[in-house]
PDB file of C-alpha atoms in Angstrom:
ATOM      1  CA  MET C 200       6.042  28.075   2.054  1.00 85.00           C
ATOM      2  CA  LEU C 201       5.108  24.380   2.605  1.00 93.00           C
ATOM      3  CA  PRO C 202       6.173  22.875   6.115  1.00 94.00           C
ATOM      4  CA  LYS C 203       8.637  20.256   6.247  1.00 95.00           C
ATOM      5  CA  LEU C 204       6.653  17.838   6.783  1.00 98.00           C
ATOM      6  CA  LEU C 205       2.936  17.073   5.649  1.00 98.00           C
ATOM      7  CA  ARG C 206       0.818  14.712   7.280  1.00 98.00           C
ATOM      8  CA  PHE C 207      -3.024  13.910   6.672  1.00 98.00           C
ATOM      9  CA  ALA C 208      -5.833  12.784   8.323  1.00 98.00           C
ATOM     10  CA  PRO C 209      -6.579   8.979   7.748  1.00 98.00           C
ATOM     11  CA  ILE C 210      -9.594   7.853   5.767  1.00 98.00           C
ATOM     12  CA  TYR C 211     -11.174   4.795   7.340  1.00 98.00           C
ATOM     13  CA  GLN C 212     -12.898   2.002   5.078  1.00 97.00           C
ATOM     14  CA  GLU C 213     -15.090  -0.592   6.025  1.00 96.00           C
ATOM     15  CA  ARG C 214     -14.369  -3.999   5.022  1.00 95.00           C
ATOM     16  CA  VAL C 215     -16.014  -7.535   5.570  1.00 91.00           C
ATOM     17  CA  TRP C 216     -12.623  -8.935   5.823  1.00 94.00           C
ATOM     18  CA  GLY C 217     -11.722  -5.856   8.572  1.00 96.00           C
ATOM     19  CA  GLY C 218     -11.208  -5.655  12.473  1.00 96.00           C
ATOM     20  CA  ARG C 219      -9.644  -3.325  15.116  1.00 96.00           C
ATOM     21  CA  ALA C 220      -6.195  -3.450  14.503  1.00 96.00           C
ATOM     22  CA  LEU C 221      -5.585  -0.270  13.861  1.00 97.00           C
ATOM     23  CA  ALA C 222      -6.919   0.520  17.290  1.00 97.00           C
ATOM     24  CA  ASP C 223      -5.268  -2.153  19.187  1.00 96.00           C
ATOM     25  CA  SER C 224      -1.824  -2.041  17.260  1.00 96.00           C
ATOM     26  CA  LEU C 225      -1.485   1.771  16.120  1.00 97.00           C
ATOM     27  CA  GLY C 226      -3.487   3.276  18.656  1.00 96.00           C
ATOM     28  CA  ARG C 227      -5.673   5.042  15.770  1.00 96.00           C
ATOM     29  CA  GLU C 228      -9.514   6.151  16.854  1.00 96.00           C
ATOM     30  CA  LEU C 229     -11.887   4.085  14.655  1.00 96.00           C
ATOM     31  CA  PRO C 230     -15.309   4.389  13.801  1.00 93.00           C
ATOM     32  CA  ALA C 231     -17.556   2.315  16.317  1.00 92.00           C
ATOM     33  CA  GLY C 232     -19.013  -0.878  15.446  1.00 88.00           C
ATOM     34  CA  HIS C 233     -17.669  -1.235  11.998  1.00 91.00           C
ATOM     35  CA  PRO C 234     -15.142  -3.617  10.560  1.00 95.00           C
ATOM     36  CA  ILE C 235     -12.227  -1.390   9.579  1.00 97.00           C
ATOM     37  CA  GLY C 236      -9.871  -2.976   6.543  1.00 97.00           C
ATOM     38  CA  GLU C 237      -7.985   0.088   5.187  1.00 98.00           C
ATOM     39  CA  SER C 238      -6.858   3.363   6.369  1.00 98.00           C
ATOM     40  CA  TRP C 239      -6.072   5.474   3.218  1.00 98.00           C
ATOM     41  CA  GLU C 240      -3.054   7.114   4.638  1.00 98.00           C
ATOM     42  CA  ILE C 241      -2.199   9.557   1.401  1.00 98.00           C
ATOM     43  CA  VAL C 242      -4.772   9.719  -1.630  1.00 98.00           C
ATOM     44  CA  ASP C 243      -5.254  12.029  -4.395  1.00 98.00           C
ATOM     45  CA  ARG C 244      -8.243  10.591  -5.892  1.00 98.00           C
ATOM     46  CA  PRO C 245     -11.572  12.087  -6.965  1.00 95.00           C
ATOM     47  CA  GLU C 246     -13.503   9.934  -4.702  1.00 96.00           C
ATOM     48  CA  ALA C 247     -11.295  10.230  -1.872  1.00 97.00           C
ATOM     49  CA  GLN C 248      -8.776  13.262  -0.521  1.00 98.00           C
ATOM     50  CA  SER C 249      -6.172  13.295   1.852  1.00 98.00           C
ATOM     51  CA  CYS C 250      -6.640  16.484   4.179  1.00 98.00           C
ATOM     52  CA  VAL C 251      -3.740  18.132   6.038  1.00 98.00           C
ATOM     53  CA  ALA C 252      -3.697  17.402   9.991  1.00 98.00           C
ATOM     54  CA  GLY C 253      -2.130  20.069  11.964  1.00 95.00           C
ATOM     55  CA  GLY C 254      -0.109  23.216  11.409  1.00 93.00           C
ATOM     56  CA  PRO C 255      -1.093  26.560   8.874  1.00 92.00           C
ATOM     57  CA  TRP C 256      -2.187  24.406   6.220  1.00 95.00           C
ATOM     58  CA  HIS C 257      -4.596  22.158   8.136  1.00 97.00           C
ATOM     59  CA  GLY C 258      -7.756  20.755   6.363  1.00 97.00           C
ATOM     60  CA  ARG C 259      -6.142  21.729   2.781  1.00 97.00           C
ATOM     61  CA  THR C 260      -6.561  18.780   0.159  1.00 98.00           C
ATOM     62  CA  LEU C 261      -3.670  17.198  -1.533  1.00 98.00           C
ATOM     63  CA  ARG C 262      -5.292  18.069  -4.702  1.00 98.00           C
ATOM     64  CA  ASN C 263      -5.606  21.878  -3.697  1.00 98.00           C
ATOM     65  CA  LEU C 264      -1.650  21.723  -2.629  1.00 98.00           C
ATOM     66  CA  LEU C 265      -0.879  19.884  -6.162  1.00 98.00           C
ATOM     67  CA  GLU C 266      -2.303  22.863  -7.590  1.00 98.00           C
ATOM     68  CA  ARG C 267      -1.227  25.662  -5.798  1.00 97.00           C
ATOM     69  CA  GLU C 268       2.136  24.418  -4.561  1.00 97.00           C
ATOM     70  CA  THR C 269       2.885  22.145  -7.785  1.00 98.00           C
ATOM     71  CA  ALA C 270       6.646  23.101  -7.985  1.00 98.00           C
ATOM     72  CA  ALA C 271       7.380  23.408  -4.061  1.00 98.00           C
ATOM     73  CA  LEU C 272       5.747  19.919  -3.486  1.00 98.00           C
ATOM     74  CA  MET C 273       6.573  18.024  -6.680  1.00 98.00           C
ATOM     75  CA  GLY C 274       9.652  19.786  -7.942  1.00 98.00           C
ATOM     76  CA  PRO C 275       9.720  21.879 -11.485  1.00 97.00           C
ATOM     77  CA  HIS C 276       8.872  19.440 -14.015  1.00 96.00           C
ATOM     78  CA  TRP C 277       5.219  18.461 -12.269  1.00 98.00           C
ATOM     79  CA  LYS C 278       2.113  19.121 -13.883  1.00 97.00           C
ATOM     80  CA  ALA C 279      -0.774  20.777 -11.484  1.00 97.00           C
ATOM     81  CA  SER C 280      -3.443  18.640 -13.200  1.00 97.00           C
ATOM     82  CA  THR C 281      -1.406  15.352 -12.761  1.00 98.00           C
ATOM     83  CA  PRO C 282      -3.044  13.128  -9.672  1.00 98.00           C
ATOM     84  CA  PHE C 283      -0.569  12.574  -6.792  1.00 98.00           C
ATOM     85  CA  PRO C 284       1.065   9.000  -8.271  1.00 98.00           C
ATOM     86  CA  ILE C 285       1.266   7.194  -5.118  1.00 98.00           C
ATOM     87  CA  LEU C 286      -1.436   5.759  -2.597  1.00 98.00           C
ATOM     88  CA  VAL C 287      -0.430   4.637   0.863  1.00 98.00           C
ATOM     89  CA  LYS C 288      -2.577   2.814   2.930  1.00 98.00           C
ATOM     90  CA  TRP C 289      -2.858   0.509   6.232  1.00 98.00           C
ATOM     91  CA  LEU C 290      -4.705  -2.798   5.840  1.00 98.00           C
ATOM     92  CA  ASP C 291      -6.052  -4.805   8.622  1.00 98.00           C
ATOM     93  CA  ALA C 292      -6.842  -8.397   7.530  1.00 97.00           C
ATOM     94  CA  ARG C 293      -8.766 -10.003  10.424  1.00 96.00           C
ATOM     95  CA  GLU C 294     -10.067 -12.654   7.666  1.00 95.00           C
ATOM     96  CA  ARG C 295      -8.808 -13.522   4.278  1.00 95.00           C
ATOM     97  CA  LEU C 296      -9.032 -11.095   1.239  1.00 94.00           C
ATOM     98  CA  SER C 297     -10.395 -12.101  -1.877  1.00 94.00           C
ATOM     99  CA  LEU C 298      -8.115 -13.976  -4.567  1.00 97.00           C
ATOM    100  CA  GLN C 299      -7.583 -11.112  -7.017  1.00 97.00           C
ATOM    101  CA  VAL C 300      -5.207  -9.308  -9.516  1.00 98.00           C
ATOM    102  CA  HIS C 301      -4.635  -5.867 -10.855  1.00 98.00           C
ATOM    103  CA  PRO C 302      -4.558  -5.028 -14.324  1.00 97.00           C
ATOM    104  CA  PRO C 303      -1.318  -4.488 -16.107  1.00 96.00           C
ATOM    105  CA  GLU C 304      -1.236  -0.936 -17.950  1.00 94.00           C
ATOM    106  CA  ALA C 305      -1.971  -2.264 -21.534  1.00 93.00           C
ATOM    107  CA  VAL C 306      -4.791  -4.773 -20.291  1.00 96.00           C
ATOM    108  CA  ALA C 307      -6.057  -1.678 -17.811  1.00 96.00           C
ATOM    109  CA  LYS C 308      -6.932   0.549 -21.082  1.00 93.00           C
ATOM    110  CA  LYS C 309      -8.794  -2.279 -22.763  1.00 95.00           C
ATOM    111  CA  LEU C 310     -10.973  -2.726 -19.658  1.00 96.00           C
ATOM    112  CA  GLY C 311     -11.137   0.852 -18.517  1.00 95.00           C
ATOM    113  CA  GLY C 312      -9.457   0.600 -15.552  1.00 96.00           C
ATOM    114  CA  GLU C 313      -6.252   1.444 -13.908  1.00 96.00           C
ATOM    115  CA  PRO C 314      -2.984  -0.377 -13.570  1.00 97.00           C
ATOM    116  CA  LYS C 315      -1.627  -1.073 -10.097  1.00 97.00           C
ATOM    117  CA  THR C 316       1.764  -2.382  -8.757  1.00 98.00           C
ATOM    118  CA  GLU C 317       1.864  -2.454  -4.887  1.00 98.00           C
ATOM    119  CA  ASN C 318       4.358  -3.465  -2.173  1.00 98.00           C
ATOM    120  CA  TRP C 319       3.342  -5.114   1.089  1.00 98.00           C
ATOM    121  CA  TYR C 320       5.188  -4.446   4.269  1.00 98.00           C
ATOM    122  CA  VAL C 321       3.943  -6.794   7.343  1.00 98.00           C
ATOM    123  CA  ALA C 322       4.145  -5.064  10.101  1.00 98.00           C
ATOM    124  CA  GLU C 323       2.520  -7.692  12.058  1.00 98.00           C
ATOM    125  CA  SER C 324       1.590 -11.374  11.785  1.00 97.00           C
ATOM    126  CA  ALA C 325      -0.504 -13.647  13.723  1.00 96.00           C
ATOM    127  CA  PRO C 326       0.756 -17.509  14.490  1.00 95.00           C
ATOM    128  CA  GLY C 327       0.281 -19.269  10.757  1.00 94.00           C
ATOM    129  CA  GLY C 328       0.060 -15.771   9.032  1.00 96.00           C
ATOM    130  CA  ALA C 329       0.321 -16.330   5.278  1.00 98.00           C
ATOM    131  CA  LEU C 330       0.392 -14.624   1.839  1.00 98.00           C
ATOM    132  CA  ILE C 331      -0.989 -15.891  -1.470  1.00 98.00           C
ATOM    133  CA  ALA C 332       1.062 -14.718  -4.427  1.00 98.00           C
ATOM    134  CA  GLY C 333       1.303 -16.550  -7.560  1.00 98.00           C
ATOM    135  CA  LEU C 334       0.805 -20.211  -8.744  1.00 98.00           C
ATOM    136  CA  LYS C 335       2.155 -23.311  -7.536  1.00 98.00           C
ATOM    137  CA  ARG C 336       4.696 -24.953  -9.678  1.00 98.00           C
ATOM    138  CA  GLY C 337       3.100 -27.082 -12.698  1.00 97.00           C
ATOM    139  CA  VAL C 338      -0.198 -24.935 -12.970  1.00 97.00           C
ATOM    140  CA  THR C 339      -0.881 -24.159 -16.387  1.00 96.00           C
ATOM    141  CA  ARG C 340      -3.937 -21.796 -17.403  1.00 96.00           C
ATOM    142  CA  GLU C 341      -5.897 -24.954 -18.312  1.00 96.00           C
ATOM    143  CA  LYS C 342      -5.775 -26.340 -14.910  1.00 97.00           C
ATOM    144  CA  PHE C 343      -6.684 -23.166 -14.040  1.00 97.00           C
ATOM    145  CA  ASP C 344      -9.798 -22.958 -15.728  1.00 96.00           C
ATOM    146  CA  THR C 345     -10.943 -26.260 -14.844  1.00 97.00           C
ATOM    147  CA  ALA C 346     -10.507 -25.635 -10.802  1.00 96.00           C
ATOM    148  CA  LEU C 347     -12.130 -22.313 -11.117  1.00 95.00           C
ATOM    149  CA  ARG C 348     -15.202 -24.089 -13.041  1.00 93.00           C
ATOM    150  CA  GLU C 349     -15.035 -26.375 -10.058  1.00 93.00           C
ATOM    151  CA  GLN C 350     -14.518 -24.240  -7.570  1.00 91.00           C
ATOM    152  CA  LYS C 351     -11.264 -25.429  -6.219  1.00 93.00           C
ATOM    153  CA  LEU C 352      -8.998 -22.885  -7.025  1.00 94.00           C
ATOM    154  CA  GLU C 353      -7.064 -23.061  -3.301  1.00 94.00           C
ATOM    155  CA  PRO C 354      -4.862 -26.438  -4.120  1.00 96.00           C
ATOM    156  CA  LEU C 355      -3.418 -24.173  -7.028  1.00 97.00           C
ATOM    157  CA  VAL C 356      -2.409 -20.878  -5.558  1.00 98.00           C
ATOM    158  CA  HIS C 357       1.087 -20.212  -3.814  1.00 98.00           C
ATOM    159  CA  ARG C 358       0.394 -19.735  -0.300  1.00 98.00           C
ATOM    160  CA  PHE C 359       3.510 -19.332   2.258  1.00 98.00           C
ATOM    161  CA  PRO C 360       3.728 -18.125   5.646  1.00 98.00           C
ATOM    162  CA  VAL C 361       5.091 -14.788   6.507  1.00 98.00           C
ATOM    163  CA  HIS C 362       6.498 -13.287   9.680  1.00 97.00           C
ATOM    164  CA  ARG C 363       6.796  -9.696  11.113  1.00 97.00           C
ATOM    165  CA  GLY C 364       9.076  -7.384   8.993  1.00 97.00           C
ATOM    166  CA  GLU C 365       9.002  -9.256   5.492  1.00 98.00           C
ATOM    167  CA  SER C 366       8.054  -7.405   2.302  1.00 98.00           C
ATOM    168  CA  LEU C 367       6.531  -8.640  -0.656  1.00 98.00           C
ATOM    169  CA  PHE C 368       6.417  -6.723  -4.210  1.00 98.00           C
ATOM    170  CA  VAL C 369       2.990  -7.299  -6.206  1.00 98.00           C
ATOM    171  CA  PRO C 370       3.261  -6.235  -9.969  1.00 98.00           C
ATOM    172  CA  SER C 371       0.516  -5.777 -11.657  1.00 98.00           C
ATOM    173  CA  GLY C 372      -0.744  -9.377 -13.243  1.00 98.00           C
ATOM    174  CA  ARG C 373       0.278 -11.074  -9.933  1.00 98.00           C
ATOM    175  CA  LEU C 374      -2.736 -13.369  -8.546  1.00 98.00           C
ATOM    176  CA  HIS C 375      -2.714 -12.564  -4.947  1.00 98.00           C
ATOM    177  CA  ALA C 376      -4.423 -12.260  -1.487  1.00 98.00           C
ATOM    178  CA  ILE C 377      -4.012 -11.378   2.158  1.00 98.00           C
ATOM    179  CA  ASP C 378      -4.582 -14.421   4.706  1.00 97.00           C
ATOM    180  CA  ALA C 379      -6.253 -13.681   8.097  1.00 97.00           C
ATOM    181  CA  GLY C 380      -4.152 -12.052  10.968  1.00 97.00           C
ATOM    182  CA  LEU C 381      -2.253  -9.438   9.267  1.00 98.00           C
ATOM    183  CA  LEU C 382      -1.305  -5.786   9.272  1.00 98.00           C
ATOM    184  CA  ILE C 383       0.186  -4.775   6.414  1.00 98.00           C
ATOM    185  CA  LEU C 384       1.412  -1.140   4.741  1.00 98.00           C
ATOM    186  CA  GLU C 385       0.471  -1.114   1.432  1.00 98.00           C
ATOM    187  CA  ILE C 386       2.204   1.358  -1.085  1.00 98.00           C
ATOM    188  CA  GLN C 387       1.354   1.304  -4.415  1.00 98.00           C
ATOM    189  CA  GLN C 388       0.235   3.090  -7.680  1.00 98.00           C
ATOM    190  CA  ASN C 389      -2.610   5.504  -7.708  1.00 98.00           C
ATOM    191  CA  SER C 390      -5.354   3.378  -8.822  1.00 97.00           C
ATOM    192  CA  ASP C 391      -8.401   1.266  -7.043  1.00 93.00           C
ATOM    193  CA  THR C 392      -8.918  -1.216 -10.111  1.00 96.00           C
ATOM    194  CA  THR C 393      -9.199  -4.697  -8.324  1.00 97.00           C
ATOM    195  CA  TYR C 394     -10.582  -7.732 -10.256  1.00 97.00           C
ATOM    196  CA  ARG C 395     -11.849 -10.577  -7.926  1.00 96.00           C
ATOM    197  CA  VAL C 396     -11.672 -13.941  -9.560  1.00 97.00           C
ATOM    198  CA  TYR C 397     -12.691 -15.953  -6.332  1.00 94.00           C
ATOM    199  CA  ASP C 398     -14.046 -15.124  -2.961  1.00 92.00           C
ATOM    200  CA  TRP C 399     -13.640 -18.395  -1.026  1.00 87.00           C
ATOM    201  CA  GLY C 400     -17.601 -18.790  -0.561  1.00 83.00           C
ATOM    202  CA  ARG C 401     -17.761 -15.396   1.181  1.00 84.00           C
ATOM    203  CA  VAL C 402     -20.894 -13.068   1.443  1.00 80.00           C
ATOM    204  CA  GLY C 403     -20.538  -9.263   1.730  1.00 82.00           C
ATOM    205  CA  LEU C 404     -21.798  -6.996   4.362  1.00 81.00           C
ATOM    206  CA  ASP C 405     -25.349  -6.909   2.750  1.00 86.00           C
ATOM    207  CA  GLY C 406     -25.408 -10.849   3.349  1.00 85.00           C
ATOM    208  CA  LYS C 407     -25.124 -11.375  -0.504  1.00 86.00           C
ATOM    209  CA  PRO C 408     -22.131 -12.727  -2.361  1.00 87.00           C
ATOM    210  CA  ARG C 409     -19.699 -10.231  -3.531  1.00 87.00           C
ATOM    211  CA  GLN C 410     -19.248  -9.130  -7.335  1.00 91.00           C
ATOM    212  CA  LEU C 411     -16.475 -11.335  -9.134  1.00 94.00           C
ATOM    213  CA  HIS C 412     -14.751  -9.844 -12.205  1.00 96.00           C
ATOM    214  CA  VAL C 413     -13.355 -13.411 -13.546  1.00 96.00           C
ATOM    215  CA  ALA C 414     -13.336 -12.710 -17.303  1.00 96.00           C
ATOM    216  CA  GLU C 415     -11.370  -9.368 -16.606  1.00 97.00           C
ATOM    217  CA  SER C 416      -9.271 -11.306 -14.213  1.00 97.00           C
ATOM    218  CA  LEU C 417      -8.391 -13.971 -16.629  1.00 97.00           C
ATOM    219  CA  GLN C 418      -7.066 -11.391 -18.995  1.00 97.00           C
ATOM    220  CA  CYS C 419      -4.934  -9.839 -16.394  1.00 98.00           C
ATOM    221  CA  ILE C 420      -3.045 -12.701 -14.535  1.00 98.00           C
ATOM    222  CA  ASP C 421       0.329 -13.525 -15.391  1.00 98.00           C
ATOM    223  CA  PHE C 422       0.361 -17.522 -15.592  1.00 97.00           C
ATOM    224  CA  SER C 423       4.068 -17.738 -15.487  1.00 97.00           C
ATOM    225  CA  ASP C 424       4.133 -15.980 -12.097  1.00 98.00           C
ATOM    226  CA  ILE C 425       5.235 -18.961 -10.125  1.00 98.00           C
ATOM    227  CA  GLU C 426       5.884 -19.168  -6.354  1.00 98.00           C
ATOM    228  CA  PRO C 427       7.790 -15.443  -5.656  1.00 98.00           C
ATOM    229  CA  ALA C 428       9.319 -14.859  -2.297  1.00 97.00           C
ATOM    230  CA  THR C 429       9.131 -12.356  -0.063  1.00 98.00           C
ATOM    231  CA  ILE C 430      12.515 -10.098   1.347  1.00 98.00           C
ATOM    232  CA  PRO C 431      13.011 -11.176   4.380  1.00 97.00           C
ATOM    233  CA  ALA C 432      13.474  -9.220   7.503  1.00 95.00           C
ATOM    234  CA  GLY C 433      16.996  -7.792   8.014  1.00 88.00           C
ATOM    235  CA  LYS C 434      19.270  -5.620   9.962  1.00 88.00           C
ATOM    236  CA  GLY C 435      20.783  -3.500   6.949  1.00 93.00           C
ATOM    237  CA  GLU C 436      19.014  -1.147   4.742  1.00 97.00           C
ATOM    238  CA  THR C 437      17.178  -3.023   2.115  1.00 98.00           C
ATOM    239  CA  ILE C 438      15.730  -2.297  -1.137  1.00 98.00           C
ATOM    240  CA  LEU C 439      12.044  -3.668  -0.769  1.00 98.00           C
ATOM    241  CA  ALA C 440      10.965  -2.274  -3.966  1.00 98.00           C
ATOM    242  CA  GLU C 441      12.404  -0.910  -7.438  1.00 98.00           C
ATOM    243  CA  CYS C 442       9.968  -0.373 -10.381  1.00 97.00           C
ATOM    244  CA  PRO C 443       9.048   2.575 -13.227  1.00 97.00           C
ATOM    245  CA  HIS C 444       6.652   3.746 -10.271  1.00 97.00           C
ATOM    246  CA  PHE C 445       8.404   3.848  -7.430  1.00 98.00           C
ATOM    247  CA  LYS C 446      11.189   2.850  -5.013  1.00 98.00           C
ATOM    248  CA  ILE C 447      10.965   2.049  -1.358  1.00 98.00           C
ATOM    249  CA  ARG C 448      13.781   1.320   0.971  1.00 98.00           C
ATOM    250  CA  ARG C 449      13.690  -0.172   4.181  1.00 98.00           C
ATOM    251  CA  LEU C 450      15.843   1.610   6.880  1.00 98.00           C
ATOM    252  CA  PRO C 451      16.553   0.282  10.219  1.00 97.00           C
ATOM    253  CA  LEU C 452      17.933   2.909  12.664  1.00 97.00           C
ATOM    254  CA  ALA C 453      19.479   2.553  16.007  1.00 97.00           C
ATOM    255  CA  LYS C 454      18.284   4.848  19.053  1.00 98.00           C
ATOM    256  CA  GLY C 455      20.239   8.204  18.326  1.00 98.00           C
ATOM    257  CA  ALA C 456      20.729   7.610  14.491  1.00 98.00           C
ATOM    258  CA  GLU C 457      19.973  10.325  12.341  1.00 97.00           C
ATOM    259  CA  LEU C 458      18.468  10.610   8.800  1.00 97.00           C
ATOM    260  CA  LYS C 459      18.509  13.708   6.729  1.00 97.00           C
ATOM    261  CA  PHE C 460      17.251  14.981   3.551  1.00 97.00           C
ATOM    262  CA  ALA C 461      18.244  17.722   1.746  1.00 97.00           C
ATOM    263  CA  ALA C 462      15.852  20.296  -0.136  1.00 97.00           C
ATOM    264  CA  ASN C 463      15.178  20.301  -3.774  1.00 97.00           C
ATOM    265  CA  GLU C 464      16.011  16.369  -4.314  1.00 97.00           C
ATOM    266  CA  GLN C 465      12.922  15.037  -4.900  1.00 98.00           C
ATOM    267  CA  PRO C 466       9.426  14.229  -2.695  1.00 98.00           C
ATOM    268  CA  ARG C 467       9.243  11.616  -0.619  1.00 98.00           C
ATOM    269  CA  ILE C 468       7.037   9.798   1.490  1.00 98.00           C
ATOM    270  CA  ILE C 469       8.585   8.095   5.091  1.00 98.00           C
ATOM    271  CA  SER C 470       6.618   5.493   6.576  1.00 98.00           C
ATOM    272  CA  VAL C 471       7.203   4.580  10.788  1.00 98.00           C
ATOM    273  CA  ALA C 472       6.950   1.069  10.190  1.00 98.00           C
ATOM    274  CA  GLU C 473       8.658   0.407  13.828  1.00 98.00           C
ATOM    275  CA  GLY C 474       9.639   2.485  16.719  1.00 98.00           C
ATOM    276  CA  SER C 475       9.178   6.338  17.069  1.00 98.00           C
ATOM    277  CA  PHE C 476      11.183   9.500  15.519  1.00 98.00           C
ATOM    278  CA  SER C 477      11.534  13.066  16.668  1.00 98.00           C
ATOM    279  CA  THR C 478      11.716  15.579  13.718  1.00 97.00           C
ATOM    280  CA  ASP C 479      12.388  19.193  13.085  1.00 95.00           C
ATOM    281  CA  ASP C 480       9.050  19.985  12.063  1.00 96.00           C
ATOM    282  CA  PRO C 481       7.135  21.940  14.534  1.00 95.00           C
ATOM    283  CA  THR C 482       3.956  20.843  14.032  1.00 96.00           C
ATOM    284  CA  HIS C 483       4.942  17.025  13.795  1.00 96.00           C
ATOM    285  CA  SER C 484       8.130  16.760  16.141  1.00 96.00           C
ATOM    286  CA  SER C 485       7.513  13.426  16.841  1.00 97.00           C
ATOM    287  CA  LEU C 486       6.124  10.540  14.977  1.00 98.00           C
ATOM    288  CA  GLU C 487       5.101   7.311  16.220  1.00 98.00           C
ATOM    289  CA  ARG C 488       4.570   3.635  14.563  1.00 98.00           C
ATOM    290  CA  GLY C 489       2.096   4.065  11.879  1.00 98.00           C
ATOM    291  CA  ALA C 490       3.029   7.486  11.119  1.00 98.00           C
ATOM    292  CA  ASN C 491       3.155   8.269   6.776  1.00 98.00           C
ATOM    293  CA  VAL C 492       4.518  11.715   5.955  1.00 98.00           C
ATOM    294  CA  LEU C 493       5.107  13.569   2.649  1.00 98.00           C
ATOM    295  CA  VAL C 494       8.296  15.430   2.669  1.00 98.00           C
ATOM    296  CA  PRO C 495       7.587  18.046  -0.219  1.00 98.00           C
ATOM    297  CA  PHE C 496      10.436  18.462  -2.977  1.00 98.00           C
ATOM    298  CA  ALA C 497      11.568  21.780  -1.467  1.00 98.00           C
ATOM    299  CA  SER C 498      11.721  21.275   2.171  1.00 97.00           C
ATOM    300  CA  ALA C 499      14.437  19.318   3.916  1.00 97.00           C
ATOM    301  CA  ALA C 500      13.863  17.254   6.568  1.00 96.00           C
ATOM    302  CA  TYR C 501      15.613  15.575   9.604  1.00 96.00           C
ATOM    303  CA  PHE C 502      14.451  12.474  11.590  1.00 98.00           C
ATOM    304  CA  SER C 503      16.198  10.795  14.928  1.00 98.00           C
ATOM    305  CA  ALA C 504      15.378   7.639  16.170  1.00 98.00           C
ATOM    306  CA  LYS C 505      14.008   7.687  20.022  1.00 98.00           C
ATOM    307  CA  GLU C 506      14.171   4.137  19.889  1.00 98.00           C
ATOM    308  CA  PRO C 507      15.445   1.125  17.569  1.00 97.00           C
ATOM    309  CA  SER C 508      13.234   2.144  14.769  1.00 98.00           C
ATOM    310  CA  ILE C 509      12.589   1.101  11.114  1.00 98.00           C
ATOM    311  CA  LEU C 510      11.704   3.928   8.468  1.00 98.00           C
ATOM    312  CA  LEU C 511      10.361   3.073   4.874  1.00 98.00           C
ATOM    313  CA  VAL C 512      11.136   5.520   2.477  1.00 98.00           C
ATOM    314  CA  THR C 513       9.124   5.927  -0.888  1.00 98.00           C
ATOM    315  CA  GLU C 514      10.902   7.580  -3.867  1.00 98.00           C
ATOM    316  CA  ASN C 515      11.523   8.184  -7.042  1.00 98.00           C
ATOM    317  CA  PHE C 516       7.862   8.788  -8.012  1.00 98.00           C
ATOM    318  CA  ALA C 517       8.040  12.162  -9.304  1.00 96.00           C
ATOM    319  CA  ASP C 518       9.818  12.874 -12.908  1.00 78.00           C
TER     320      ASP C 518
END
């Protein structure tokens, strides 16, 4: 029988643009001496497997659970061979990320990649922190091509300030980058296909320019995507993202407020964006800021806010 909550050991990824915010802000123990840009919190991929942390299922991979406890984890209609559809990451952008795009489904098939739609929740933003998403008004494909050849893309992209608690939906095809000084919770389709169109003249950890994917990017960019906006921080329940792949709700809870989920409804991912919670799971009786847990289909779950807190609930990802 699966536990009420499944928490997994983070998989840390070294990135040229990373830093140490996952330790400083979330209290994580990071590998020493390396810029850590990503923590993969929940993942089921050939190259990366989440392993259960704590409890009687400790050490089991997510793939093993999907194969052995398919119905209890995902519901009666899920096929054991189907990968877990969501990838949850923390991103520590101490420096600006590359200007990039993820392929829409039709283009991904043609290019041999995977489609990827994602959502960013801004957990922290340094003074002057910003996101880049879409193009400025008046930018055409022709102007973009010219600026790309001249290596002068920055004036054409839509850069805007962001603050703690804001959220941005990033559908496949949206040109985007994360600027320096942001800590972001990224919830996305299970994909690792990214095409870099521009990298601001930066070199990688090996001292060489990083690979660009200009031809692929130009096939993916939605040139009609003009100046998208974030969802601002707010006090009430808010839908941050709703698409065919997932739905994400932001739930601010006062101290002592309770949240309950019944068994046999659907699997859900619970992310503690702010504050801390107590639960009725004996292994994970307390969840701190930064925690991400999977509530299996067959499990009922209970959360109580120990202080004013914010939960993100990701659902509608299992047919």
